[in-house]
Tab-separated table of C-alpha atoms and ligand atoms in Angstrom:
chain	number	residue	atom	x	y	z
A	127	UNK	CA	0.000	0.000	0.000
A	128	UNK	CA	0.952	3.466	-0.675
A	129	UNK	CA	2.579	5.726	1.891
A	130	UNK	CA	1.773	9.710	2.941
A	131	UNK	CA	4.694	11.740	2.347
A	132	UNK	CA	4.844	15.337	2.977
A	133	UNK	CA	7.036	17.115	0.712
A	134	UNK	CA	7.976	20.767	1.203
A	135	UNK	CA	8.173	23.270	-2.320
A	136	UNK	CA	6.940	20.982	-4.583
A	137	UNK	CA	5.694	23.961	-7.064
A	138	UNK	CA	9.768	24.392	-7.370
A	139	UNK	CA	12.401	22.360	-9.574
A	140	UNK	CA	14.163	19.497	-7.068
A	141	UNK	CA	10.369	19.882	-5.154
A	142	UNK	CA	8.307	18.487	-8.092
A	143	UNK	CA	10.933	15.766	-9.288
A	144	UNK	CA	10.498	14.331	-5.581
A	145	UNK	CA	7.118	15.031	-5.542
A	146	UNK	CA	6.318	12.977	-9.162
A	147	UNK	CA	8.136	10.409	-8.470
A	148	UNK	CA	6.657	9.141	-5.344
A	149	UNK	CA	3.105	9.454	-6.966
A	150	UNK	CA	4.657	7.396	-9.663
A	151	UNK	CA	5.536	4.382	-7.200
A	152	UNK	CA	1.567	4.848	-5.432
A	153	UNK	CA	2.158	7.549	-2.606
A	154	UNK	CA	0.220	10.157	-1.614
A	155	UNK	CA	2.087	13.586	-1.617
A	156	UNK	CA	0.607	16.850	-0.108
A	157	UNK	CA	3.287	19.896	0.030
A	158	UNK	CA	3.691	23.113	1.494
A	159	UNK	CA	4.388	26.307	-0.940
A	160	UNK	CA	4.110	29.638	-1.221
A	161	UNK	CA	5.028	29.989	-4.836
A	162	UNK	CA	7.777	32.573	-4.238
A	163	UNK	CA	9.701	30.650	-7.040
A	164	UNK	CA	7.528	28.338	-7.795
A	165	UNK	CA	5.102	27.892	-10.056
A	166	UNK	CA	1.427	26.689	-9.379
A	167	UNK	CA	1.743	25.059	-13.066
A	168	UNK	CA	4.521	23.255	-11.915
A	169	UNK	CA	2.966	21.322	-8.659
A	170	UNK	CA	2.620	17.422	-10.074
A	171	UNK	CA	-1.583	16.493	-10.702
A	172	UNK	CA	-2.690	15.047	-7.726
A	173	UNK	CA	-0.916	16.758	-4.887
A	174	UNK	CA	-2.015	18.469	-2.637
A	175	UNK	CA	-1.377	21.763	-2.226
A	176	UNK	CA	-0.911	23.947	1.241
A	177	UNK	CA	-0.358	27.467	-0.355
A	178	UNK	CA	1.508	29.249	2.485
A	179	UNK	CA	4.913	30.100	4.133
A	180	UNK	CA	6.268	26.899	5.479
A	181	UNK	CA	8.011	29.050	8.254
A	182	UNK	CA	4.624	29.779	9.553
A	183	UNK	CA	3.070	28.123	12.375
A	184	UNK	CA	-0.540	28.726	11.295
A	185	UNK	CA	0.245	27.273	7.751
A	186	UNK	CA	2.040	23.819	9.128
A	187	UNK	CA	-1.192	23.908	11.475
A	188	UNK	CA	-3.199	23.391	8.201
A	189	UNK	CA	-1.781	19.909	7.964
A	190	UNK	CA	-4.321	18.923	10.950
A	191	UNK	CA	-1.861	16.709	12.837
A	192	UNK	CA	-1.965	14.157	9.953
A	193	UNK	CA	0.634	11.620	10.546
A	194	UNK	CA	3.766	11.194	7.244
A	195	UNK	CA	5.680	8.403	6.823
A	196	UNK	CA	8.286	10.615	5.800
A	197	UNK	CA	8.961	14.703	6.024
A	198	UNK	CA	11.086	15.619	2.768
A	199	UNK	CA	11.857	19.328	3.286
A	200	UNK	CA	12.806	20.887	0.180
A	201	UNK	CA	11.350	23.962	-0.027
A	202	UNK	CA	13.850	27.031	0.550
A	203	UNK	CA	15.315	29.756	-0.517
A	204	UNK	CA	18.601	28.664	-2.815
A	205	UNK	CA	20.462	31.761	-3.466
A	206	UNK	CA	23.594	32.630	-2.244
A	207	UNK	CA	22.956	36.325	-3.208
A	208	UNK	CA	19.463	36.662	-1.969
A	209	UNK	CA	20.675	36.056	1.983
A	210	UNK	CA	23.147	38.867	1.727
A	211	UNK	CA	19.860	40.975	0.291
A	212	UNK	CA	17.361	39.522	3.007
A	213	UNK	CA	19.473	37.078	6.006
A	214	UNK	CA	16.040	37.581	8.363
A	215	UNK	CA	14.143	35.885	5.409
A	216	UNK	CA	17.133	33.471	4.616
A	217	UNK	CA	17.235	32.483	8.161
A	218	UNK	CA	13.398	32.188	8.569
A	219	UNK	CA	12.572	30.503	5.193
A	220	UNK	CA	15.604	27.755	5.224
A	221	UNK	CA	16.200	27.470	9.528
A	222	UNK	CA	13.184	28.062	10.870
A	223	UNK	CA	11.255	25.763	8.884
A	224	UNK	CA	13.133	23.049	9.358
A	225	UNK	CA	12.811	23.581	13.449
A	226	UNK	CA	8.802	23.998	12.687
A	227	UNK	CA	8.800	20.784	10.603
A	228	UNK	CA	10.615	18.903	12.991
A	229	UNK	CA	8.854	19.652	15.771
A	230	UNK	CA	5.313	18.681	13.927
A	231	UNK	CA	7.459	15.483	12.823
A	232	UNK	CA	8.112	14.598	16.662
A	233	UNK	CA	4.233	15.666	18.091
A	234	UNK	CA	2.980	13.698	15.454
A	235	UNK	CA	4.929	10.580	15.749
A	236	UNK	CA	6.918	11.158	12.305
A	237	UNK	CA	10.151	8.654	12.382
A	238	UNK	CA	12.242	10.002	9.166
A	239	UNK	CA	13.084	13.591	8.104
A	240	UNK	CA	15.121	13.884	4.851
A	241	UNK	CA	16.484	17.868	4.238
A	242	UNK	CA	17.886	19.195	1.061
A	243	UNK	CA	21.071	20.614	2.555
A	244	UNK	CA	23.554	22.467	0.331
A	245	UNK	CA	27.636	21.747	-0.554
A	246	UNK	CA	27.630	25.087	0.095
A	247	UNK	CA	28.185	24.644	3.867
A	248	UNK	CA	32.201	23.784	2.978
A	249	UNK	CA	33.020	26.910	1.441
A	250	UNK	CA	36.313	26.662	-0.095
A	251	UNK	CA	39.022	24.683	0.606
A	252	UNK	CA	42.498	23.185	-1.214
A	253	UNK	CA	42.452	21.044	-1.807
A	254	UNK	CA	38.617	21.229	-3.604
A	255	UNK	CA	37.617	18.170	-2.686
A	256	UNK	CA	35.055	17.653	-0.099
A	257	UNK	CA	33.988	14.677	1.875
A	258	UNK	CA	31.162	14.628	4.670
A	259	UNK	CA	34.380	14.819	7.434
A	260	UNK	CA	35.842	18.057	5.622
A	261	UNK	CA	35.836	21.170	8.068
A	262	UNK	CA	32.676	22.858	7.492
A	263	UNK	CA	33.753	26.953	6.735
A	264	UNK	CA	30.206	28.574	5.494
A	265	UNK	CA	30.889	31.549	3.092
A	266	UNK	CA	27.102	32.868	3.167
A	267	UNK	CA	24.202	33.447	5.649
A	268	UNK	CA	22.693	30.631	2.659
A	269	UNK	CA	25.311	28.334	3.918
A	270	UNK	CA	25.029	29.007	8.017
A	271	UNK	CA	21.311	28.623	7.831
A	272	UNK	CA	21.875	25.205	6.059
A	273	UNK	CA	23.984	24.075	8.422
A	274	UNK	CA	22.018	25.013	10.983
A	275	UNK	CA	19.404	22.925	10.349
A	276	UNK	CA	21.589	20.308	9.528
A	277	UNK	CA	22.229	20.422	13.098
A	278	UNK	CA	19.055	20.924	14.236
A	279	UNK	CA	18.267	17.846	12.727
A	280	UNK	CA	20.925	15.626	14.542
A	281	UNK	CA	19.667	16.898	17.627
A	282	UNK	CA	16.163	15.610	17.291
A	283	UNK	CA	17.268	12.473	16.143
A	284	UNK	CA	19.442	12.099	18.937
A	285	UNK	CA	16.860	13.460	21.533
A	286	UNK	CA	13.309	11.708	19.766
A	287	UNK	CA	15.069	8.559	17.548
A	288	UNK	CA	14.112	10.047	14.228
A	289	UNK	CA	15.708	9.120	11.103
A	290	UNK	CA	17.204	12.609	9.963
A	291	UNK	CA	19.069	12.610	7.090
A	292	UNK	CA	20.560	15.944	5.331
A	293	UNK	CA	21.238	15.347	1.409
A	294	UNK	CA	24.228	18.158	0.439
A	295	UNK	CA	23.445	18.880	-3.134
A	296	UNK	CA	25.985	20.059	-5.051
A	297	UNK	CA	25.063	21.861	-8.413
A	298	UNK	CA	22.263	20.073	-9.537
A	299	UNK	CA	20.785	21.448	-13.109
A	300	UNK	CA	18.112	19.822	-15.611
A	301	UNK	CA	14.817	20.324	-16.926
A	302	UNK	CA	12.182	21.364	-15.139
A	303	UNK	CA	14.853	23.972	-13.204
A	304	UNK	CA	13.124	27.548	-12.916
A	305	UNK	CA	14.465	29.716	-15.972
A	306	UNK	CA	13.276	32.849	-14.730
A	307	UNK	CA	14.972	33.101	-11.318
A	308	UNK	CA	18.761	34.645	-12.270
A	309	UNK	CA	19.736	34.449	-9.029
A	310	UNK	CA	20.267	31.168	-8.593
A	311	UNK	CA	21.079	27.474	-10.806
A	312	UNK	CA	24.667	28.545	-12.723
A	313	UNK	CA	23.408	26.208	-15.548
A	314	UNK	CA	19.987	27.226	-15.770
A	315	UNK	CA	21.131	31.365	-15.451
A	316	UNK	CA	23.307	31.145	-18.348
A	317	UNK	CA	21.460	29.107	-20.437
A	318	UNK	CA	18.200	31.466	-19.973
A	319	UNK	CA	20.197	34.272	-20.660
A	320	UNK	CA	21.918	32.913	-23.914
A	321	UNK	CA	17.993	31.418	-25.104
A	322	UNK	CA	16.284	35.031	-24.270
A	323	UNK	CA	19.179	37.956	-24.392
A	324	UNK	CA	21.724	36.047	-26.761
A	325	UNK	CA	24.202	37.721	-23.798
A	326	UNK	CA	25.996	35.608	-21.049
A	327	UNK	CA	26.430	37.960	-17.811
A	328	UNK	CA	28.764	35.963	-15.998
A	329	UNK	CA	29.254	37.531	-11.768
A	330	UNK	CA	32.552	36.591	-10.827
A	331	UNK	CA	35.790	35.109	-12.437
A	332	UNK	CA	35.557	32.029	-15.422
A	333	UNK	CA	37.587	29.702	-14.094
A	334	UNK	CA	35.582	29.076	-10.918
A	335	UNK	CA	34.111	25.861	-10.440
A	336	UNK	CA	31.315	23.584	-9.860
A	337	UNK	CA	30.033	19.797	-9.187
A	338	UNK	CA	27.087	19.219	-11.752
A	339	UNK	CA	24.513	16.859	-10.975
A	340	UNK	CA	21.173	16.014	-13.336
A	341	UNK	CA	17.982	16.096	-11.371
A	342	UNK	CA	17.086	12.416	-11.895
A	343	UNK	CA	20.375	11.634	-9.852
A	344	UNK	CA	19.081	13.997	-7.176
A	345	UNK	CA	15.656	12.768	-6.919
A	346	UNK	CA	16.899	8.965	-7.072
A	347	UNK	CA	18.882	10.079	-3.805
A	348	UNK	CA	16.337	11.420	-1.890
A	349	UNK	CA	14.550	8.183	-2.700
A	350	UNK	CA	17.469	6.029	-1.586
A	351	UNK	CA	17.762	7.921	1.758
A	352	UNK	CA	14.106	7.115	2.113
A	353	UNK	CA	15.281	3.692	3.517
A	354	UNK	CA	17.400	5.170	6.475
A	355	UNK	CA	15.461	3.403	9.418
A	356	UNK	CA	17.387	5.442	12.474
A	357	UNK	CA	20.119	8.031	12.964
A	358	UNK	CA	21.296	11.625	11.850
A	359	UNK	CA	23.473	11.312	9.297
A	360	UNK	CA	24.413	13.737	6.219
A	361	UNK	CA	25.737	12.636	2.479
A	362	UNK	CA	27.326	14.371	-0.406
A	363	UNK	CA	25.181	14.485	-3.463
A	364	UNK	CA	27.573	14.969	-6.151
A	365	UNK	CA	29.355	13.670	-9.401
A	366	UNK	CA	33.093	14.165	-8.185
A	367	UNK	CA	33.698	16.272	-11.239
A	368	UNK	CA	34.925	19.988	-11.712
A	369	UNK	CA	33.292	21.549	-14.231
A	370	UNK	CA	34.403	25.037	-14.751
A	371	UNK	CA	32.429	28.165	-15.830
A	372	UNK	CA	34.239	28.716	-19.138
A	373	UNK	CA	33.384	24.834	-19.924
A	374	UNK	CA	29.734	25.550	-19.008
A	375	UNK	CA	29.558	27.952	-21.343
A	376	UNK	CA	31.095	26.475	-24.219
A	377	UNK	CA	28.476	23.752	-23.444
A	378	UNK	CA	26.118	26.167	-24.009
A	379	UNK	CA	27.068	28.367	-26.802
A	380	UNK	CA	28.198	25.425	-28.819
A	381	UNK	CA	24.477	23.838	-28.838
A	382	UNK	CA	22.775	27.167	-29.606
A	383	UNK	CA	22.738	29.415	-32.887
A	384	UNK	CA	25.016	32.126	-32.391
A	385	UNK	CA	26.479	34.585	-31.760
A	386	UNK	CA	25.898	34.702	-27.885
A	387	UNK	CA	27.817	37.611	-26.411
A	388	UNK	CA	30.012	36.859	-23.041
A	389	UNK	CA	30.389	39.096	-20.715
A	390	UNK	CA	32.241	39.444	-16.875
A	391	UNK	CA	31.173	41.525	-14.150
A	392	UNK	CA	32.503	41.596	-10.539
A	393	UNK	CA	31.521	38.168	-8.271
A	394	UNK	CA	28.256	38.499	-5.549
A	395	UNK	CA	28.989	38.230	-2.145
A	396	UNK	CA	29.737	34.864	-0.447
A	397	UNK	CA	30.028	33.238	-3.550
A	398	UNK	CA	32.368	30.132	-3.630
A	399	UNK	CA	35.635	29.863	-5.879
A	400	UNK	CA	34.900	25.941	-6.414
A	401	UNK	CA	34.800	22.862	-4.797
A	402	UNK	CA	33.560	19.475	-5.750
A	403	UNK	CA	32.325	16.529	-3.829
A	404	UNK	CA	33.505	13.018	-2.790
A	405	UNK	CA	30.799	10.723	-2.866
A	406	UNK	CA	32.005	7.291	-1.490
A	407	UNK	CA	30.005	7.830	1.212
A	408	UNK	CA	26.680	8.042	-0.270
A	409	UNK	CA	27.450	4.831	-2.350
A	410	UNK	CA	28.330	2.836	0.834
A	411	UNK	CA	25.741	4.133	3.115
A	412	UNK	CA	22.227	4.468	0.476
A	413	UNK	CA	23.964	2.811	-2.126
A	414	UNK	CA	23.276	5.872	-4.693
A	415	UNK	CA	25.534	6.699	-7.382
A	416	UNK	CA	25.339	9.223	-10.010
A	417	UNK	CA	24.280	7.960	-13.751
A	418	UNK	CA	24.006	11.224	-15.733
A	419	UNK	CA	27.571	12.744	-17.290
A	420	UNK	CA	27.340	16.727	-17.428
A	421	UNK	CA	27.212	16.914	-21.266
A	422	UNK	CA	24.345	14.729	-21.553
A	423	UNK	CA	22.484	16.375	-19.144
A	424	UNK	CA	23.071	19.958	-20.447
A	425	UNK	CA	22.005	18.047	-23.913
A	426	UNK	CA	19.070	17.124	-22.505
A	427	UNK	CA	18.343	20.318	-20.436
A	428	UNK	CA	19.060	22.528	-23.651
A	429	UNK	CA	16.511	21.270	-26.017
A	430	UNK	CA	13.853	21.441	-23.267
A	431	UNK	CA	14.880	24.959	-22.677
A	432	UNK	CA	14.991	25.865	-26.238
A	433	UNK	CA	11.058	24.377	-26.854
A	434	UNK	CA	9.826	25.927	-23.694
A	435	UNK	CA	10.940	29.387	-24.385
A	436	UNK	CA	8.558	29.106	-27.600
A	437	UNK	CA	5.547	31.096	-27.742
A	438	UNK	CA	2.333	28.723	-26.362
A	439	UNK	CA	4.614	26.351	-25.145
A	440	UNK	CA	3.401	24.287	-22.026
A	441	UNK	CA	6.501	23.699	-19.607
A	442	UNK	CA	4.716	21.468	-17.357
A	443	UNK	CA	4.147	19.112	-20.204
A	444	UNK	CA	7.756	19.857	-21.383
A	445	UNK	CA	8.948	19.397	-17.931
B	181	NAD	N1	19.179	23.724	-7.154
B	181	NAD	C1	20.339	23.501	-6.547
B	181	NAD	O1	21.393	23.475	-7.181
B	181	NAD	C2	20.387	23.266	-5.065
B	181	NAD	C3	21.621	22.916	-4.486
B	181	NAD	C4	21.667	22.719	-3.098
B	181	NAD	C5	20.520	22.814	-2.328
B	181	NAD	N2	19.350	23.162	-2.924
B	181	NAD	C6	18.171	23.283	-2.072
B	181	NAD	O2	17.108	22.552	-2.637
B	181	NAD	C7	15.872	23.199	-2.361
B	181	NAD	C8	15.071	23.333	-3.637
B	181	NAD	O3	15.798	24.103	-4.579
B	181	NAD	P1	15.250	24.307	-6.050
B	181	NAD	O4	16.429	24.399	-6.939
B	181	NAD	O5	14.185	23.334	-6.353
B	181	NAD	O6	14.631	25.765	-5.921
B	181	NAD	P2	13.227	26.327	-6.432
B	181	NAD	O7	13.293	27.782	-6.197
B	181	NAD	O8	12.918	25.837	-7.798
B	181	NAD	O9	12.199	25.634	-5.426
B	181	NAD	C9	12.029	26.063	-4.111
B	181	NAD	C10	10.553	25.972	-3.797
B	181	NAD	O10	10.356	26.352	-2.427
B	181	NAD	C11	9.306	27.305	-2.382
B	181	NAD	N3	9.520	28.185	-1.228
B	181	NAD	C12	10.503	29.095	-1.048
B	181	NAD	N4	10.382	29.696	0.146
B	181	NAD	C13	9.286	29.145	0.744
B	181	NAD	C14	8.623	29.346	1.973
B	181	NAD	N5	9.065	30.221	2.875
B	181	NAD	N6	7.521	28.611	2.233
B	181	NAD	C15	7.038	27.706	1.345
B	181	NAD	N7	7.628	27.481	0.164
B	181	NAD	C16	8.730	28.186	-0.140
B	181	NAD	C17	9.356	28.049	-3.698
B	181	NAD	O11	8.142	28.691	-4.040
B	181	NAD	C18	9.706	26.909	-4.652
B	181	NAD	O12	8.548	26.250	-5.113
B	181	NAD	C19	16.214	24.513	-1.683
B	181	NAD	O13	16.029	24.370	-0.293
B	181	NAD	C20	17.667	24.720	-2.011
B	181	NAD	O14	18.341	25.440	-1.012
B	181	NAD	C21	19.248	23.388	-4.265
């Protein structure tokens, strides 16, 4: 029989992935969002829908005490940039929650709690790559809130023997990712700026880096972690692969009719120079691995971009 899942900003990219796929395998799915990047369009048929601020009391109130088999909090605010612009509203919207949701997980008698933490919570570091053990050195109010939930987490599970397990995404791209929202999604920025403006606006230096990973990969992890039975424990969600700016833009201009203009302007606070992620641990523990290579995914990602940018074009039925 099917289980009840709650799943936090499922009108949002890594949100509705989870969100499909669990209806796919028989679940019932009923999220929390107030569509401040999402999209109404985008919430899978047959979810439920709690339109509201999941850092609000009143609004987790609305879920009448109703008993999950799992919390999967994904809903947040993912941009580096906008915490500098608005830390009350970082902290509240990606730390607060998470302390709301956790406490409605324990009252109610929830046993797992899977987070979409960030890889941003290393900062930098040489050598780049990062495993779960590397010394955590936030570089934004993004990050700190992140990791504070992270920790938040561990404490419940420690205190009330809940499952708690904190996924740290690295890059992850695809389609379905908001192309509208240039503040945050590298892949997704440039490539909506080279579709729409035929100018790339890249903040910050070329040779920076990143650890891409395709949104089926992501969504296949938060499934895998799914099976956790007890325990706070945190994993790297990542390919193990550099992939610098320059290349992603190549990627990009070389799959689109030119010319596409590329331009540099000064970095945004808190940004990270690059690191990437080890992700033995992940295999070992959930036994998840990646599957999708970065050009195969942009491949994929590009032509969806390209037909949803057309005039009349549905992007929920793209997506
Ligand atoms: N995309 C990435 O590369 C990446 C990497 C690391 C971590 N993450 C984390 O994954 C999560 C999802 O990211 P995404 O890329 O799908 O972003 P997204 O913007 O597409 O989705 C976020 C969703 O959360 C909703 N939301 C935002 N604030 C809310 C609030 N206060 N109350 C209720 N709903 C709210 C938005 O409306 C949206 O539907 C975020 O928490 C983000 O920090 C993303």
């Amino acid at each position: 029989m099917g289980k009840q899942y709650l799943v936090t900003g499922a009108a949002g990219f890594i949100g509705a992935a989870v969100a499909q796929k669990l209806l796919e395998f028989g679940n019932k799915v009923i999220t929390i969002d107030n569509l401040f990047t999402g999209k109404l369009e985008r919430v899978p048929e047959n979810v439920e829908l709690i339109e509201g601020s999941v850092f609000d009391k009143q609004v987790i109130d609305k879920l009448n005490g109703r008993c999950f088999d799992a919390i999967i909090h994904i809903a947040g605010q993912s941009s580096g940039e906008v915490s500098f612009e608005n830390p009350v509203y970082d902290l509240q919207t990606n730390c607060q929650s998470t302390l709301l949701l956790l406490d409605y997980a324990q009252k109610t008698g929830c046993k797992k709690f899977l987070y979409a933490s960030t890889m941003s919570v290393y900062g930098d570091h040489t050598p780049p790559e990062c495993s779960e053990s590397t010394e955590l050195l936030p570089k934004s109010f993004y990050a700190v809130g992140k990791l504070a939930s992270e920790h938040y987490m561990r404490i419940y599970s420690q205190q009330f023997d809940m499952a708690c397990t904190a996924l740290r995404l690295f890059n992850t791209y695809g389609v379905g990712q908001n192309m509208s929202n240039l503040k945050q999604g590298m892949a997704s920025i440039y490539l909506a700026m080279a579709i729409n403006r035929h100018i790339i606006t890249v903040k910050g230096s070329k040779d920076r880096f990143r650890d891409f990973v395709y949104i089926d990969d992501v969504v296949d992890a938060f499934l895998k972690a799914l099976a956790r039975e007890r325990g706070y424990d945190s994993f790297n969600i990542c390919t193990g692969r550099a992939i610098t700016v320059e290349q992603v833009i190549k990627t990009i201009t070389s799959r689109l009719p030119g010319p596409i203009n590329v331009t540099y302007t000064d970095g945004t606070p808190g940004d990270q120079f690059g690191i990437y992620g080890n992700n033995s641990k992940a295999k070992d523990s959930i036994d998840w691995e990646p599957h999708w290579m970065f050009e195969d995914g942009m491949d994929k990602m590009i032509k969806w971009a390209v037909i949803s940018a057309q005039p009349g074009s549905s992007e929920k039925e793209l997506g």
